Short mmCIF file of C-alpha atoms and ligand atoms in Angstrom, two decimals:
data_model
loop_
_atom_site.label_atom_id
_atom_site.label_comp_id
_atom_site.label_asym_id
_atom_site.label_seq_id
_atom_site.Cartn_x
_atom_site.Cartn_y
_atom_site.Cartn_z
CA MET A 1 2.54 -5.80 -1.84
CA PHE A 2 0.61 -6.94 1.20
CA GLY A 3 0.84 -5.80 4.81
CA SER A 4 -0.69 -3.81 7.61
CA PRO A 5 -0.76 0.00 7.50
CA GLY A 6 2.76 1.05 8.48
CA SER A 7 4.39 -2.15 7.22
CA GLY A 8 6.28 -0.23 4.54
CA LYS A 9 4.20 -1.31 1.55
CA GLY A 10 4.32 2.08 -0.12
CA THR A 11 8.09 2.44 0.30
CA GLN A 12 8.80 -1.06 -1.01
CA ALA A 13 6.31 -0.75 -3.85
CA LYS A 14 8.02 2.45 -5.02
CA LEU A 15 11.49 0.85 -4.88
CA LEU A 16 10.27 -2.20 -6.77
CA THR A 17 8.50 -0.29 -9.53
CA ARG A 18 11.60 1.83 -10.06
CA ARG A 19 13.77 -1.29 -10.28
CA LEU A 20 11.44 -3.13 -12.66
CA GLY A 21 10.20 -0.17 -14.69
CA ILE A 22 6.55 -1.06 -14.22
CA PRO A 23 3.75 1.06 -12.74
CA HIS A 24 3.04 1.45 -9.03
CA ILE A 25 -0.70 1.15 -8.50
CA SER A 26 -1.62 2.42 -5.04
CA THR A 27 -5.35 2.51 -4.33
CA GLY A 28 -4.76 4.88 -1.37
CA ASP A 29 -2.97 7.37 -3.67
CA MET A 30 -5.59 6.97 -6.38
CA LEU A 31 -8.44 7.61 -3.96
CA ARG A 32 -6.71 10.63 -2.37
CA GLU A 33 -5.92 12.01 -5.81
CA ARG A 34 -9.52 11.70 -6.95
CA ILE A 35 -10.83 13.36 -3.83
CA ARG A 36 -8.31 16.19 -4.09
CA LEU A 37 -8.49 16.88 -7.80
CA ASP A 38 -11.98 16.60 -9.06
CA GLY A 39 -14.22 15.83 -6.12
CA GLU A 40 -15.79 13.19 -8.34
CA LEU A 41 -16.19 10.68 -5.51
CA PRO A 42 -19.22 10.74 -3.19
CA ALA A 43 -18.53 12.67 0.02
CA GLU A 44 -19.04 9.50 2.12
CA VAL A 45 -15.90 7.99 0.61
CA GLY A 46 -13.74 10.85 1.88
CA THR A 47 -15.43 10.69 5.27
CA ALA A 48 -14.84 6.93 5.54
CA MET A 49 -11.18 7.32 4.57
CA HIS A 50 -10.60 10.13 7.02
CA SER A 51 -11.98 8.03 9.86
CA GLY A 52 -9.80 5.04 8.97
CA ALA A 53 -12.53 2.92 7.34
CA LEU A 54 -12.32 1.49 3.83
CA ALA A 55 -13.76 2.82 0.59
CA PRO A 56 -16.55 0.70 -1.01
CA ASP A 57 -15.41 -2.44 -2.83
CA GLN A 58 -17.33 -1.73 -6.00
CA LEU A 59 -15.74 1.68 -6.42
CA VAL A 60 -12.21 0.43 -5.71
CA ASN A 61 -12.59 -2.64 -7.93
CA ARG A 62 -13.80 -0.51 -10.84
CA MET A 63 -10.95 1.95 -10.35
CA VAL A 64 -8.30 -0.79 -10.28
CA GLU A 65 -9.72 -2.72 -13.21
CA ASP A 66 -9.69 0.45 -15.27
CA ARG A 67 -6.07 1.19 -14.28
CA LEU A 68 -4.90 -2.36 -15.08
CA GLY A 69 -6.18 -1.89 -18.62
CA TRP A 70 -3.74 0.95 -19.36
CA ALA A 71 -0.97 0.12 -21.82
CA ASP A 72 1.80 0.71 -19.25
CA ALA A 73 0.50 -2.18 -17.12
CA ALA A 74 0.75 -4.76 -19.90
CA ALA A 75 4.23 -5.91 -18.84
CA GLY A 76 3.41 -6.07 -15.13
CA PHE A 77 2.55 -3.83 -12.20
CA VAL A 78 2.92 -3.55 -8.45
CA LEU A 79 -0.32 -3.36 -6.47
CA ASP A 80 -0.07 -1.48 -3.19
CA GLY A 81 -3.05 -1.45 -0.82
CA TYR A 82 -5.12 -3.77 -3.01
CA PRO A 83 -6.78 -6.22 -2.50
CA ARG A 84 -7.88 -5.18 0.98
CA THR A 85 -11.10 -7.19 1.36
CA LEU A 86 -12.23 -10.68 0.37
CA ALA A 87 -14.50 -9.20 -2.31
CA GLN A 88 -11.52 -7.34 -3.82
CA ALA A 89 -9.32 -10.44 -3.64
CA GLY A 90 -11.96 -12.51 -5.47
CA GLU A 91 -12.23 -9.89 -8.20
CA LEU A 92 -8.46 -9.61 -8.63
CA CYS A 93 -7.96 -13.39 -8.77
CA ARG A 94 -10.61 -13.62 -11.50
CA TRP A 95 -8.89 -10.82 -13.41
CA LEU A 96 -5.46 -12.48 -13.14
CA ASP A 97 -6.70 -15.96 -14.01
CA GLY A 98 -8.75 -14.69 -16.93
CA ARG A 99 -5.58 -13.28 -18.50
CA GLY A 100 -3.09 -15.89 -17.38
CA VAL A 101 -1.17 -13.32 -15.34
CA ARG A 102 0.96 -14.86 -12.56
CA GLU A 103 1.25 -13.06 -9.27
CA VAL A 104 3.52 -13.11 -6.28
CA VAL A 105 2.08 -11.79 -3.03
CA ILE A 106 4.76 -10.23 -0.86
CA TYR A 107 3.60 -10.14 2.73
CA LEU A 108 5.59 -7.65 4.81
CA ALA A 109 5.53 -9.07 8.33
CA VAL A 110 6.01 -6.46 11.09
CA ASP A 111 5.21 -6.81 14.80
CA TYR A 112 2.41 -4.71 16.29
CA ASN A 113 4.59 -2.43 18.46
CA SER A 114 6.79 -1.42 15.55
CA ILE A 115 3.69 -0.70 13.48
CA ILE A 116 2.35 1.67 16.13
CA ALA A 117 5.71 3.46 16.53
CA ARG A 118 6.07 3.88 12.77
CA LEU A 119 2.54 5.17 12.20
CA MET A 120 2.77 7.70 15.00
CA GLY A 121 6.08 9.03 13.67
CA ARG A 122 4.98 9.42 10.06
CA ARG A 123 5.17 12.86 8.42
CA GLN A 124 4.55 13.84 4.82
CA CYS A 125 5.46 16.72 2.54
CA PRO A 126 2.17 18.37 1.55
CA ARG A 127 3.70 19.55 -1.73
CA CYS A 128 5.48 16.53 -3.24
CA GLY A 129 4.05 13.70 -1.11
CA THR A 130 7.42 12.34 0.11
CA LEU A 131 6.98 10.32 3.30
CA TYR A 132 9.32 10.53 6.29
CA ASN A 133 9.47 8.85 9.64
CA LEU A 134 10.78 10.73 12.64
CA VAL A 135 12.15 7.46 14.05
CA SER A 136 13.49 5.56 11.06
CA GLN A 137 13.70 8.00 8.11
CA PRO A 138 13.93 11.56 9.46
CA PRO A 139 14.41 14.53 7.10
CA LYS A 140 17.90 16.08 6.96
CA VAL A 141 16.63 19.41 8.31
CA ASP A 142 14.19 19.26 11.23
CA MET A 143 10.59 18.91 9.97
CA ARG A 144 11.41 20.16 6.43
CA CYS A 145 11.16 18.18 3.18
CA ASP A 146 14.57 17.21 1.74
CA ARG A 147 13.33 17.87 -1.79
CA ASP A 148 11.56 21.21 -1.60
CA GLY A 149 11.99 22.52 1.96
CA GLU A 150 8.23 22.51 2.62
CA ALA A 151 7.17 22.09 6.30
CA LEU A 152 6.17 18.46 6.92
CA VAL A 153 2.69 17.61 8.20
CA VAL A 154 0.88 14.71 9.86
CA ARG A 155 -1.39 13.13 7.25
CA ASP A 156 -5.05 13.37 8.36
CA ASP A 157 -5.33 9.60 8.55
CA ASP A 158 -2.27 9.35 10.82
CA SER A 159 -3.92 10.80 13.96
CA GLU A 160 -4.13 8.42 16.92
CA THR A 161 -7.84 7.50 16.77
CA VAL A 162 -7.67 7.09 13.01
CA ILE A 163 -4.58 4.89 13.32
CA ARG A 164 -6.49 2.65 15.72
CA GLU A 165 -9.41 2.42 13.31
CA ARG A 166 -7.13 1.65 10.36
CA LEU A 167 -5.46 -1.17 12.28
CA GLU A 168 -8.85 -2.55 13.27
CA ALA A 169 -10.02 -2.41 9.65
CA TYR A 170 -6.84 -4.30 8.73
CA GLU A 171 -7.43 -7.05 11.30
CA ARG A 172 -11.12 -7.35 10.51
CA GLN A 173 -11.17 -7.02 6.71
CA THR A 174 -7.68 -7.35 5.29
CA ARG A 175 -5.89 -10.04 7.29
CA PRO A 176 -8.50 -12.61 6.14
CA VAL A 177 -7.41 -11.82 2.57
CA LEU A 178 -3.99 -13.27 3.34
CA GLU A 179 -5.53 -16.48 4.67
CA PHE A 180 -7.78 -16.66 1.62
CA LEU A 181 -4.85 -16.24 -0.78
CA CYS A 182 -2.82 -18.93 1.02
CA ARG A 183 -5.74 -21.37 1.04
CA ALA A 184 -6.41 -20.68 -2.64
CA GLY A 185 -2.86 -21.80 -3.41
CA ARG A 186 -1.67 -18.35 -4.52
CA ARG A 187 2.03 -17.69 -4.27
CA VAL A 188 2.48 -15.90 -0.94
CA GLU A 189 5.97 -15.00 0.31
CA GLU A 190 6.51 -13.69 3.81
CA VAL A 191 9.27 -11.12 4.22
CA ALA A 192 10.51 -10.04 7.65
CA ALA A 193 10.15 -6.26 7.53
CA GLY A 194 10.09 -5.16 11.17
CA ALA A 195 13.71 -4.66 12.19
CA ASP A 196 15.84 -3.90 9.13
CA PRO A 197 16.17 -0.70 7.11
CA PRO A 198 14.09 -0.47 3.92
CA GLU A 199 17.09 -1.25 1.66
CA ARG A 200 17.65 -4.63 3.37
CA VAL A 201 13.97 -5.51 3.12
CA PHE A 202 14.10 -4.52 -0.53
CA GLU A 203 17.01 -6.91 -1.21
CA ARG A 204 14.88 -9.76 0.12
CA ILE A 205 12.00 -8.75 -2.10
CA CYS A 206 14.27 -8.57 -5.15
CA GLY A 207 15.45 -12.11 -4.44
CA ILE A 208 11.87 -13.35 -4.42
CA VAL A 209 10.92 -11.47 -7.56
CA ALA A 210 14.00 -12.79 -9.43
CA ASN A 211 12.97 -16.36 -8.55
CA HIS A 212 9.43 -15.61 -9.65
CA ASP A 213 10.67 -14.56 -13.08
CA ARG A 214 12.60 -17.80 -13.45
CA ALA A 215 9.71 -19.98 -12.24
P1 ADP B 1 -2.12 2.76 4.57
O1 ADP B 1 -1.73 1.50 3.88
O2 ADP B 1 -1.00 3.41 5.26
O3 ADP B 1 -3.35 2.57 5.42
P2 ADP B 1 -3.17 3.78 2.06
O4 ADP B 1 -2.68 5.01 1.39
O5 ADP B 1 -2.93 2.47 1.41
O6 ADP B 1 -2.57 3.84 3.52
O7 ADP B 1 -4.76 3.89 2.27
C1 ADP B 1 -5.36 5.01 2.86
C2 ADP B 1 -6.88 4.81 2.94
O8 ADP B 1 -7.44 4.68 1.62
C3 ADP B 1 -7.34 3.54 3.65
O9 ADP B 1 -7.37 3.70 5.04
C4 ADP B 1 -8.73 3.34 3.03
O10 ADP B 1 -9.69 4.20 3.60
C5 ADP B 1 -8.52 3.75 1.60
N1 ADP B 1 -8.15 2.60 0.74
C6 ADP B 1 -6.94 2.37 0.17
N2 ADP B 1 -6.96 1.22 -0.53
C7 ADP B 1 -8.20 0.71 -0.40
C8 ADP B 1 -8.85 -0.46 -0.88
N3 ADP B 1 -8.19 -1.37 -1.64
N4 ADP B 1 -10.13 -0.68 -0.54
C9 ADP B 1 -10.81 0.19 0.23
N5 ADP B 1 -10.27 1.32 0.72
C10 ADP B 1 -8.98 1.60 0.41
#
């Protein structure tokens, strides 16, 4: 699942993994989890993430390769937030080709103004991780999680300066990945994801994935 921060990758990846019964592999979640749980990552990684910069390629590549080796990924998986740099894309393509695994890259296309509005309105439940958006997906009760009633918070990396840095990192390091994948003849499908509700976007994605299975 490919797209800028705020394009809805996480939401769509979750819907798709539920539909297909395959794992959702989000490098952002994995990195946050590692930092929170065991502090096993060098402090610089947390600092970089909090300021909107990327974690080092070598670390992320190793983490993903390890995860892809788990038994639950043998029948397929949805990658969310990876690959995010050319070095990561090269590594992933080698991994896929080495095993004869076919991919489909779903590029969620969203205009810049919608991205900004979405990122600024994002709130998260600190207990269960559910994401909300004050504009497009508000909670039922003001600022409280629908699932557990916890008060919603702004994720550290959703503050305004950090949002700007994340978007810059996307333009500088991640957008070139899309061009690389297209040039390399990978299957890239663009999905309009700026105006419609998540369920409509998801229908489009399901159509693409169904074709992919038949191909
Ligand atoms: P978003 O897509 O909304 O930016 P993520 O949860 O995917 O949020 O990522 C949060 C942060 O985790 C990123 O800003 C970056 O610092 C780090 N991160 C996630 N995936 C990668 C990756 N593939 N390579 C390097 N850093 C990553």
